[in-house]
Every structure is written in C-alpha cells, then in structure tokens.
Amino acid sequence: AESVSSTQILVMWGPVPESDQNGLILGYKILYQEKDSESDTHTHLVKGNFTQSVVLNGLRKYSQYEIQVLAFTRIGNGVPSSPALIERTKDDVPGPPIRLLFPEVQLTSLRVVWQTPENPNGIILGYQIAYRLAAAEINKFITTEVR
C-alpha cells in the first residue's frame, strides 16, 4: 500500500496462487479501518480477477489505516491477508485552532491563548498570528510567527 494524497491510499496485491484458489476467483474485497479507531471496517469491492490494485478514497487526512485484501468465489470469502498492512495518508493544511481566548487585554498589549486544531492533519510546526488596528486598512495586517 502507498499513500498517494492526504485522502487516498493505493492498494496493490498479487494473484492468489492456483493451489489456494478453491474455485473461480470472482473478485477481491479490500477491508480497511482507521487504526486505533472505533469506526466500522469499510469494504471496497473489486469485481473480476484481472484488477489487482485500487485507490481508496475519502480517507481522513494524516491518519493510519489497517488494510487487508481477500479473494472471493461463488461460495464465499477467502482468508484476509495477514498481517494487516498499515499505511498513513499524507499530511495537509491544518484545521483552525480552537478555544481562542484573550485572558489579558491591556491598552498596548494582549495575551492570546488557543488549543491545537481538532484536525491538525499532520504535525503542527507553528502558528501565524495576524492582527491589525480596527481603524487600519482592511487587508493591512501585521503578522508574527509562534513556534
């Protein structure tokens, strides 16, 4: 498996050895679940025995997924691949910081306090604070970085 974007993982597999097929392979099922999550296992169905790769879409950004592949015949599902593959989607821009507070506001200074975004979508390297006087031009901000 290989992460191709912040919301997609490419999964590839080989054919089932003939001695293990137990009949005509009708397709494959890709089972995937966010690692260490209470969410349900999702199934992506691939019909036919010719396709041996699929892109899983709509995944959470910068999240680890456990992925298994199984083949199926008209009788039922084969054994899932083991151990499960673990792949992380790529990072992306973070969501907004939360719980923004101004506990100390004075005439010439203030203190700003916030918590990390609910969806950091990666490792937060720092924050950028932009401010302006209320009477200043709308698009003229002063910016400072906090690491």
Short mmCIF file of N, CA and C in Angstrom, two decimals:
data_model
loop_
_atom_site.label_atom_id
_atom_site.label_comp_id
_atom_site.label_asym_id
_atom_site.label_seq_id
_atom_site.Cartn_x
_atom_site.Cartn_y
_atom_site.Cartn_z
N ALA A 1 0.86 -1.19 0.00
CA ALA A 1 0.00 0.00 0.00
C ALA A 1 0.89 1.24 0.00
N GLU A 2 0.36 2.29 -0.62
CA GLU A 2 1.14 3.53 -0.73
C GLU A 2 0.19 4.72 -0.68
N SER A 3 0.48 5.67 0.20
CA SER A 3 -0.31 6.88 0.29
C SER A 3 -0.05 7.73 -0.95
N VAL A 4 -1.12 8.16 -1.62
CA VAL A 4 -0.94 8.99 -2.81
C VAL A 4 -1.42 10.43 -2.59
N SER A 5 -2.18 10.67 -1.53
CA SER A 5 -2.59 12.03 -1.17
C SER A 5 -3.03 12.03 0.29
N SER A 6 -3.54 13.15 0.75
CA SER A 6 -3.99 13.23 2.14
C SER A 6 -5.30 12.49 2.38
N THR A 7 -5.98 12.07 1.31
CA THR A 7 -7.25 11.36 1.46
C THR A 7 -7.32 10.06 0.65
N GLN A 8 -6.17 9.62 0.08
CA GLN A 8 -6.18 8.44 -0.77
C GLN A 8 -4.98 7.53 -0.49
N ILE A 9 -5.25 6.21 -0.56
CA ILE A 9 -4.19 5.21 -0.46
C ILE A 9 -4.36 4.23 -1.62
N LEU A 10 -3.26 3.96 -2.31
CA LEU A 10 -3.24 2.98 -3.39
C LEU A 10 -2.91 1.62 -2.78
N VAL A 11 -3.77 0.62 -3.04
CA VAL A 11 -3.55 -0.73 -2.53
C VAL A 11 -3.30 -1.65 -3.72
N MET A 12 -2.23 -2.45 -3.66
CA MET A 12 -1.87 -3.38 -4.73
C MET A 12 -1.69 -4.77 -4.13
N TRP A 13 -2.03 -5.79 -4.91
CA TRP A 13 -1.85 -7.16 -4.44
C TRP A 13 -1.56 -8.06 -5.64
N GLY A 14 -1.08 -9.25 -5.34
CA GLY A 14 -0.78 -10.23 -6.37
C GLY A 14 -1.90 -11.24 -6.51
N PRO A 15 -1.83 -12.09 -7.52
CA PRO A 15 -2.87 -13.11 -7.70
C PRO A 15 -2.81 -14.17 -6.60
N VAL A 16 -3.94 -14.80 -6.36
CA VAL A 16 -3.98 -15.91 -5.42
C VAL A 16 -3.33 -17.12 -6.10
N PRO A 17 -2.38 -17.78 -5.44
CA PRO A 17 -1.77 -18.97 -6.05
C PRO A 17 -2.85 -19.98 -6.44
N GLU A 18 -2.67 -20.62 -7.58
CA GLU A 18 -3.68 -21.54 -8.11
C GLU A 18 -4.06 -22.62 -7.09
N SER A 19 -3.08 -23.11 -6.34
CA SER A 19 -3.35 -24.16 -5.35
C SER A 19 -4.24 -23.68 -4.20
N ASP A 20 -4.36 -22.35 -4.01
CA ASP A 20 -5.17 -21.79 -2.91
C ASP A 20 -6.50 -21.22 -3.38
N GLN A 21 -6.80 -21.29 -4.67
CA GLN A 21 -7.98 -20.61 -5.19
C GLN A 21 -9.30 -21.28 -4.80
N ASN A 22 -9.33 -22.58 -4.71
CA ASN A 22 -10.56 -23.30 -4.33
C ASN A 22 -11.76 -22.93 -5.19
N GLY A 23 -11.54 -22.70 -6.45
CA GLY A 23 -12.62 -22.34 -7.37
C GLY A 23 -12.26 -21.10 -8.16
N LEU A 24 -13.23 -20.61 -8.94
CA LEU A 24 -13.02 -19.43 -9.78
C LEU A 24 -13.08 -18.16 -8.92
N ILE A 25 -12.01 -17.38 -8.95
CA ILE A 25 -11.98 -16.11 -8.21
C ILE A 25 -12.91 -15.12 -8.92
N LEU A 26 -13.93 -14.64 -8.20
CA LEU A 26 -14.88 -13.68 -8.78
C LEU A 26 -14.49 -12.24 -8.52
N GLY A 27 -13.59 -12.03 -7.58
CA GLY A 27 -13.16 -10.67 -7.26
C GLY A 27 -12.42 -10.61 -5.95
N TYR A 28 -12.23 -9.37 -5.50
CA TYR A 28 -11.48 -9.13 -4.27
C TYR A 28 -12.25 -8.14 -3.40
N LYS A 29 -12.02 -8.25 -2.11
CA LYS A 29 -12.56 -7.28 -1.17
C LYS A 29 -11.39 -6.67 -0.41
N ILE A 30 -11.37 -5.36 -0.37
CA ILE A 30 -10.34 -4.65 0.40
C ILE A 30 -11.02 -4.18 1.67
N LEU A 31 -10.53 -4.66 2.81
CA LEU A 31 -11.07 -4.31 4.11
C LEU A 31 -10.15 -3.26 4.72
N TYR A 32 -10.72 -2.15 5.16
CA TYR A 32 -9.87 -1.10 5.75
C TYR A 32 -10.60 -0.37 6.86
N GLN A 33 -9.79 0.03 7.84
CA GLN A 33 -10.32 0.70 9.03
C GLN A 33 -9.26 1.64 9.56
N GLU A 34 -9.69 2.79 10.07
CA GLU A 34 -8.75 3.71 10.69
C GLU A 34 -8.17 3.01 11.92
N LYS A 35 -6.84 3.01 12.03
CA LYS A 35 -6.16 2.31 13.13
C LYS A 35 -6.52 2.95 14.47
N ASP A 36 -6.68 2.11 15.49
CA ASP A 36 -6.99 2.55 16.86
C ASP A 36 -8.26 3.41 16.90
N SER A 37 -9.23 3.05 16.08
CA SER A 37 -10.47 3.80 16.00
C SER A 37 -11.64 2.87 16.27
N GLU A 38 -12.72 3.44 16.73
CA GLU A 38 -13.94 2.68 16.97
C GLU A 38 -14.79 2.59 15.71
N SER A 39 -14.34 3.19 14.62
CA SER A 39 -15.14 3.21 13.39
C SER A 39 -15.26 1.82 12.79
N ASP A 40 -16.30 1.62 12.01
CA ASP A 40 -16.56 0.34 11.37
C ASP A 40 -15.50 0.05 10.31
N THR A 41 -15.32 -1.23 10.02
CA THR A 41 -14.45 -1.64 8.91
C THR A 41 -15.20 -1.38 7.61
N HIS A 42 -14.53 -0.76 6.66
CA HIS A 42 -15.11 -0.49 5.34
C HIS A 42 -14.67 -1.58 4.37
N THR A 43 -15.50 -1.84 3.37
CA THR A 43 -15.17 -2.83 2.35
C THR A 43 -15.27 -2.19 0.98
N HIS A 44 -14.20 -2.34 0.19
CA HIS A 44 -14.20 -1.90 -1.21
C HIS A 44 -14.21 -3.15 -2.07
N LEU A 45 -15.20 -3.28 -2.93
CA LEU A 45 -15.38 -4.47 -3.75
C LEU A 45 -14.75 -4.27 -5.13
N VAL A 46 -13.93 -5.22 -5.56
CA VAL A 46 -13.34 -5.22 -6.90
C VAL A 46 -13.83 -6.48 -7.59
N LYS A 47 -14.68 -6.32 -8.62
CA LYS A 47 -15.21 -7.48 -9.34
C LYS A 47 -14.23 -7.93 -10.40
N GLY A 48 -14.13 -9.24 -10.56
CA GLY A 48 -13.24 -9.81 -11.57
C GLY A 48 -11.88 -10.15 -10.99
N ASN A 49 -11.12 -10.94 -11.77
CA ASN A 49 -9.84 -11.46 -11.32
C ASN A 49 -8.67 -10.78 -12.03
N PHE A 50 -8.92 -9.69 -12.74
CA PHE A 50 -7.86 -9.07 -13.53
C PHE A 50 -7.28 -7.82 -12.87
N THR A 51 -8.08 -7.11 -12.12
CA THR A 51 -7.61 -5.90 -11.45
C THR A 51 -6.95 -6.29 -10.13
N GLN A 52 -5.72 -5.80 -9.92
CA GLN A 52 -5.01 -6.11 -8.69
C GLN A 52 -4.48 -4.85 -8.01
N SER A 53 -5.25 -3.77 -8.17
CA SER A 53 -4.93 -2.54 -7.45
C SER A 53 -6.20 -1.69 -7.38
N VAL A 54 -6.26 -0.85 -6.37
CA VAL A 54 -7.40 0.04 -6.21
C VAL A 54 -6.95 1.23 -5.38
N VAL A 55 -7.58 2.38 -5.61
CA VAL A 55 -7.32 3.57 -4.79
C VAL A 55 -8.49 3.75 -3.83
N LEU A 56 -8.20 3.73 -2.55
CA LEU A 56 -9.21 4.00 -1.53
C LEU A 56 -9.34 5.51 -1.40
N ASN A 57 -10.55 6.03 -1.52
CA ASN A 57 -10.80 7.47 -1.50
C ASN A 57 -11.55 7.89 -0.24
N GLY A 58 -11.57 9.18 0.03
CA GLY A 58 -12.38 9.72 1.12
C GLY A 58 -11.86 9.38 2.50
N LEU A 59 -10.55 9.15 2.62
CA LEU A 59 -9.95 8.81 3.91
C LEU A 59 -9.66 10.07 4.71
N ARG A 60 -9.48 9.90 6.01
CA ARG A 60 -9.14 11.05 6.87
C ARG A 60 -7.68 11.45 6.65
N LYS A 61 -7.44 12.74 6.69
CA LYS A 61 -6.10 13.26 6.45
C LYS A 61 -5.15 12.87 7.58
N TYR A 62 -3.92 12.51 7.19
CA TYR A 62 -2.84 12.17 8.12
C TYR A 62 -3.31 11.17 9.18
N SER A 63 -3.96 10.10 8.70
CA SER A 63 -4.46 9.06 9.59
C SER A 63 -3.92 7.70 9.14
N GLN A 64 -3.69 6.83 10.11
CA GLN A 64 -3.22 5.48 9.80
C GLN A 64 -4.41 4.56 9.55
N TYR A 65 -4.24 3.69 8.54
CA TYR A 65 -5.28 2.72 8.21
C TYR A 65 -4.70 1.31 8.23
N GLU A 66 -5.50 0.37 8.72
CA GLU A 66 -5.17 -1.05 8.65
C GLU A 66 -5.90 -1.59 7.42
N ILE A 67 -5.17 -2.28 6.54
CA ILE A 67 -5.72 -2.70 5.25
C ILE A 67 -5.45 -4.19 5.05
N GLN A 68 -6.49 -4.92 4.64
CA GLN A 68 -6.37 -6.34 4.30
C GLN A 68 -7.11 -6.58 2.99
N VAL A 69 -6.65 -7.59 2.24
CA VAL A 69 -7.29 -7.96 0.97
C VAL A 69 -7.66 -9.43 1.06
N LEU A 70 -8.84 -9.76 0.53
CA LEU A 70 -9.23 -11.16 0.42
C LEU A 70 -9.85 -11.39 -0.95
N ALA A 71 -9.73 -12.62 -1.44
CA ALA A 71 -10.38 -13.02 -2.69
C ALA A 71 -11.67 -13.74 -2.33
N PHE A 72 -12.63 -13.74 -3.28
CA PHE A 72 -13.86 -14.48 -3.04
C PHE A 72 -14.27 -15.27 -4.28
N THR A 73 -14.96 -16.38 -4.02
CA THR A 73 -15.52 -17.23 -5.08
C THR A 73 -17.04 -17.20 -4.90
N ARG A 74 -17.75 -17.99 -5.71
CA ARG A 74 -19.21 -18.02 -5.58
C ARG A 74 -19.64 -18.62 -4.24
N ILE A 75 -18.75 -19.38 -3.60
CA ILE A 75 -19.06 -20.00 -2.31
C ILE A 75 -18.90 -19.02 -1.16
N GLY A 76 -17.96 -18.10 -1.27
CA GLY A 76 -17.78 -17.14 -0.19
C GLY A 76 -16.40 -16.51 -0.18
N ASN A 77 -16.10 -15.85 0.94
CA ASN A 77 -14.85 -15.12 1.10
C ASN A 77 -13.70 -16.03 1.46
N GLY A 78 -12.52 -15.71 0.93
CA GLY A 78 -11.29 -16.38 1.33
C GLY A 78 -10.77 -15.75 2.61
N VAL A 79 -9.58 -16.15 2.98
CA VAL A 79 -8.94 -15.66 4.20
C VAL A 79 -8.31 -14.29 3.92
N PRO A 80 -8.53 -13.28 4.78
CA PRO A 80 -7.90 -11.98 4.58
C PRO A 80 -6.37 -12.07 4.69
N SER A 81 -5.68 -11.23 3.94
CA SER A 81 -4.22 -11.17 4.02
C SER A 81 -3.82 -10.84 5.46
N SER A 82 -2.70 -11.40 5.88
CA SER A 82 -2.25 -11.22 7.26
C SER A 82 -0.73 -11.18 7.28
N PRO A 83 -0.14 -10.30 8.07
CA PRO A 83 -0.79 -9.31 8.93
C PRO A 83 -1.37 -8.16 8.10
N ALA A 84 -2.23 -7.37 8.72
CA ALA A 84 -2.80 -6.20 8.04
C ALA A 84 -1.68 -5.21 7.71
N LEU A 85 -1.78 -4.59 6.54
CA LEU A 85 -0.85 -3.51 6.19
C LEU A 85 -1.27 -2.26 6.93
N ILE A 86 -0.31 -1.46 7.32
CA ILE A 86 -0.62 -0.19 7.97
C ILE A 86 -0.01 0.92 7.12
N GLU A 87 -0.85 1.85 6.70
CA GLU A 87 -0.40 2.96 5.86
C GLU A 87 -1.06 4.24 6.35
N ARG A 88 -0.30 5.35 6.32
CA ARG A 88 -0.81 6.65 6.76
C ARG A 88 -1.06 7.53 5.54
N THR A 89 -2.20 8.21 5.52
CA THR A 89 -2.44 9.19 4.47
C THR A 89 -1.49 10.37 4.66
N LYS A 90 -1.25 11.11 3.60
CA LYS A 90 -0.30 12.24 3.66
C LYS A 90 -0.86 13.38 4.50
N ASP A 91 0.02 14.26 4.94
CA ASP A 91 -0.42 15.41 5.72
C ASP A 91 -1.03 16.47 4.80
N ASP A 92 -1.68 17.45 5.40
CA ASP A 92 -2.37 18.50 4.66
C ASP A 92 -2.42 19.73 5.56
N VAL A 93 -3.02 20.81 5.07
CA VAL A 93 -3.11 22.02 5.88
C VAL A 93 -3.99 21.73 7.10
N PRO A 94 -3.67 22.33 8.24
CA PRO A 94 -4.44 22.06 9.45
C PRO A 94 -5.78 22.79 9.46
N GLY A 95 -6.67 22.28 10.31
CA GLY A 95 -7.91 22.99 10.58
C GLY A 95 -7.60 24.19 11.48
N PRO A 96 -8.61 25.00 11.80
CA PRO A 96 -8.36 26.19 12.63
C PRO A 96 -8.09 25.83 14.08
N PRO A 97 -7.26 26.63 14.77
CA PRO A 97 -7.09 26.44 16.21
C PRO A 97 -8.45 26.60 16.90
N ILE A 98 -8.59 25.98 18.06
CA ILE A 98 -9.87 26.04 18.77
C ILE A 98 -9.69 26.72 20.13
N ARG A 99 -10.82 27.10 20.71
CA ARG A 99 -10.87 27.74 22.03
C ARG A 99 -9.93 28.95 22.11
N LEU A 100 -10.07 29.84 21.18
CA LEU A 100 -9.29 31.08 21.15
C LEU A 100 -9.77 32.01 22.26
N LEU A 101 -8.85 32.40 23.15
CA LEU A 101 -9.20 33.26 24.29
C LEU A 101 -8.22 34.42 24.40
N PHE A 102 -8.70 35.52 24.99
CA PHE A 102 -7.86 36.69 25.26
C PHE A 102 -7.95 36.97 26.76
N PRO A 103 -7.18 36.23 27.59
CA PRO A 103 -7.32 36.36 29.04
C PRO A 103 -6.79 37.68 29.60
N GLU A 104 -5.88 38.35 28.88
CA GLU A 104 -5.34 39.62 29.36
C GLU A 104 -5.36 40.62 28.21
N VAL A 105 -6.17 41.63 28.33
CA VAL A 105 -6.22 42.69 27.32
C VAL A 105 -5.90 44.01 28.02
N GLN A 106 -4.83 44.66 27.54
CA GLN A 106 -4.41 45.93 28.12
C GLN A 106 -4.39 46.98 27.01
N LEU A 107 -4.00 48.19 27.35
CA LEU A 107 -4.04 49.29 26.38
C LEU A 107 -3.10 49.05 25.20
N THR A 108 -1.90 48.51 25.46
CA THR A 108 -0.91 48.35 24.38
C THR A 108 -0.52 46.90 24.13
N SER A 109 -1.14 45.96 24.81
CA SER A 109 -0.78 44.56 24.61
C SER A 109 -1.95 43.65 24.98
N LEU A 110 -1.82 42.41 24.56
CA LEU A 110 -2.80 41.41 24.96
C LEU A 110 -2.15 40.05 24.90
N ARG A 111 -2.77 39.11 25.60
CA ARG A 111 -2.29 37.73 25.59
C ARG A 111 -3.35 36.87 24.90
N VAL A 112 -2.88 36.04 23.98
CA VAL A 112 -3.77 35.17 23.22
C VAL A 112 -3.46 33.73 23.61
N VAL A 113 -4.50 32.93 23.85
CA VAL A 113 -4.35 31.52 24.22
C VAL A 113 -5.28 30.71 23.31
N TRP A 114 -4.76 29.56 22.82
CA TRP A 114 -5.58 28.69 21.98
C TRP A 114 -5.16 27.25 22.16
N GLN A 115 -5.97 26.35 21.62
CA GLN A 115 -5.63 24.93 21.63
C GLN A 115 -5.43 24.47 20.19
N THR A 116 -4.71 23.36 20.07
CA THR A 116 -4.42 22.84 18.73
C THR A 116 -5.73 22.50 18.00
N PRO A 117 -5.69 22.52 16.68
CA PRO A 117 -6.90 22.22 15.90
C PRO A 117 -7.43 20.82 16.19
N GLU A 118 -8.75 20.66 16.07
CA GLU A 118 -9.34 19.33 16.21
C GLU A 118 -8.80 18.40 15.13
N ASN A 119 -8.55 18.95 13.94
CA ASN A 119 -7.99 18.20 12.83
C ASN A 119 -6.64 18.82 12.43
N PRO A 120 -5.56 18.43 13.12
CA PRO A 120 -4.26 19.02 12.78
C PRO A 120 -3.77 18.59 11.40
N ASN A 121 -4.23 17.43 10.92
CA ASN A 121 -3.88 16.93 9.57
C ASN A 121 -2.39 16.81 9.34
N GLY A 122 -1.64 16.60 10.41
CA GLY A 122 -0.18 16.47 10.32
C GLY A 122 0.44 16.95 11.62
N ILE A 123 1.72 17.23 11.57
CA ILE A 123 2.44 17.73 12.74
C ILE A 123 2.48 19.25 12.66
N ILE A 124 1.94 19.91 13.67
CA ILE A 124 1.92 21.38 13.70
C ILE A 124 3.33 21.88 13.97
N LEU A 125 3.85 22.70 13.06
CA LEU A 125 5.21 23.24 13.19
C LEU A 125 5.21 24.62 13.84
N GLY A 126 4.08 25.30 13.83
CA GLY A 126 3.99 26.62 14.41
C GLY A 126 2.66 27.26 14.07
N TYR A 127 2.49 28.47 14.54
CA TYR A 127 1.25 29.22 14.29
C TYR A 127 1.63 30.59 13.77
N GLN A 128 0.73 31.16 12.99
CA GLN A 128 0.93 32.51 12.46
C GLN A 128 -0.22 33.36 13.00
N ILE A 129 0.14 34.44 13.65
CA ILE A 129 -0.86 35.35 14.22
C ILE A 129 -0.84 36.63 13.39
N ALA A 130 -2.00 37.01 12.88
CA ALA A 130 -2.12 38.24 12.10
C ALA A 130 -3.08 39.17 12.83
N TYR A 131 -2.73 40.43 12.91
CA TYR A 131 -3.58 41.40 13.60
C TYR A 131 -3.46 42.75 12.93
N ARG A 132 -4.45 43.61 13.21
CA ARG A 132 -4.45 44.97 12.69
C ARG A 132 -5.28 45.85 13.61
N LEU A 133 -5.06 47.12 13.54
CA LEU A 133 -5.90 48.06 14.27
C LEU A 133 -7.27 48.09 13.61
N ALA A 134 -8.30 48.28 14.39
CA ALA A 134 -9.65 48.30 13.85
C ALA A 134 -9.81 49.40 12.80
N ALA A 135 -9.09 50.49 12.97
CA ALA A 135 -9.22 51.62 12.03
C ALA A 135 -8.29 51.48 10.82
N ALA A 136 -7.43 50.47 10.79
CA ALA A 136 -6.46 50.31 9.70
C ALA A 136 -7.15 49.78 8.44
N GLU A 137 -6.39 49.79 7.34
CA GLU A 137 -6.91 49.25 6.09
C GLU A 137 -7.31 47.78 6.30
N ILE A 138 -8.38 47.38 5.64
CA ILE A 138 -8.94 46.04 5.84
C ILE A 138 -7.92 44.93 5.58
N ASN A 139 -7.10 45.07 4.56
CA ASN A 139 -6.17 44.00 4.20
C ASN A 139 -4.73 44.24 4.69
N LYS A 140 -4.53 45.21 5.57
CA LYS A 140 -3.17 45.51 6.04
C LYS A 140 -2.97 44.94 7.45
N PHE A 141 -2.42 43.72 7.49
CA PHE A 141 -2.20 43.02 8.75
C PHE A 141 -0.72 43.01 9.11
N ILE A 142 -0.45 42.95 10.41
CA ILE A 142 0.89 42.69 10.92
C ILE A 142 0.89 41.21 11.30
N THR A 143 1.95 40.49 10.91
CA THR A 143 1.99 39.06 11.14
C THR A 143 3.19 38.68 11.98
N THR A 144 2.98 37.76 12.91
CA THR A 144 4.08 37.23 13.71
C THR A 144 3.94 35.71 13.77
N GLU A 145 5.06 35.01 13.88
CA GLU A 145 5.03 33.55 13.94
C GLU A 145 5.39 33.06 15.33
N VAL A 146 4.72 32.01 15.76
CA VAL A 146 4.97 31.38 17.06
C VAL A 146 5.32 29.92 16.79
N ARG A 147 6.46 29.46 17.28
CA ARG A 147 6.87 28.06 17.05
C ARG A 147 6.90 27.31 18.35
#
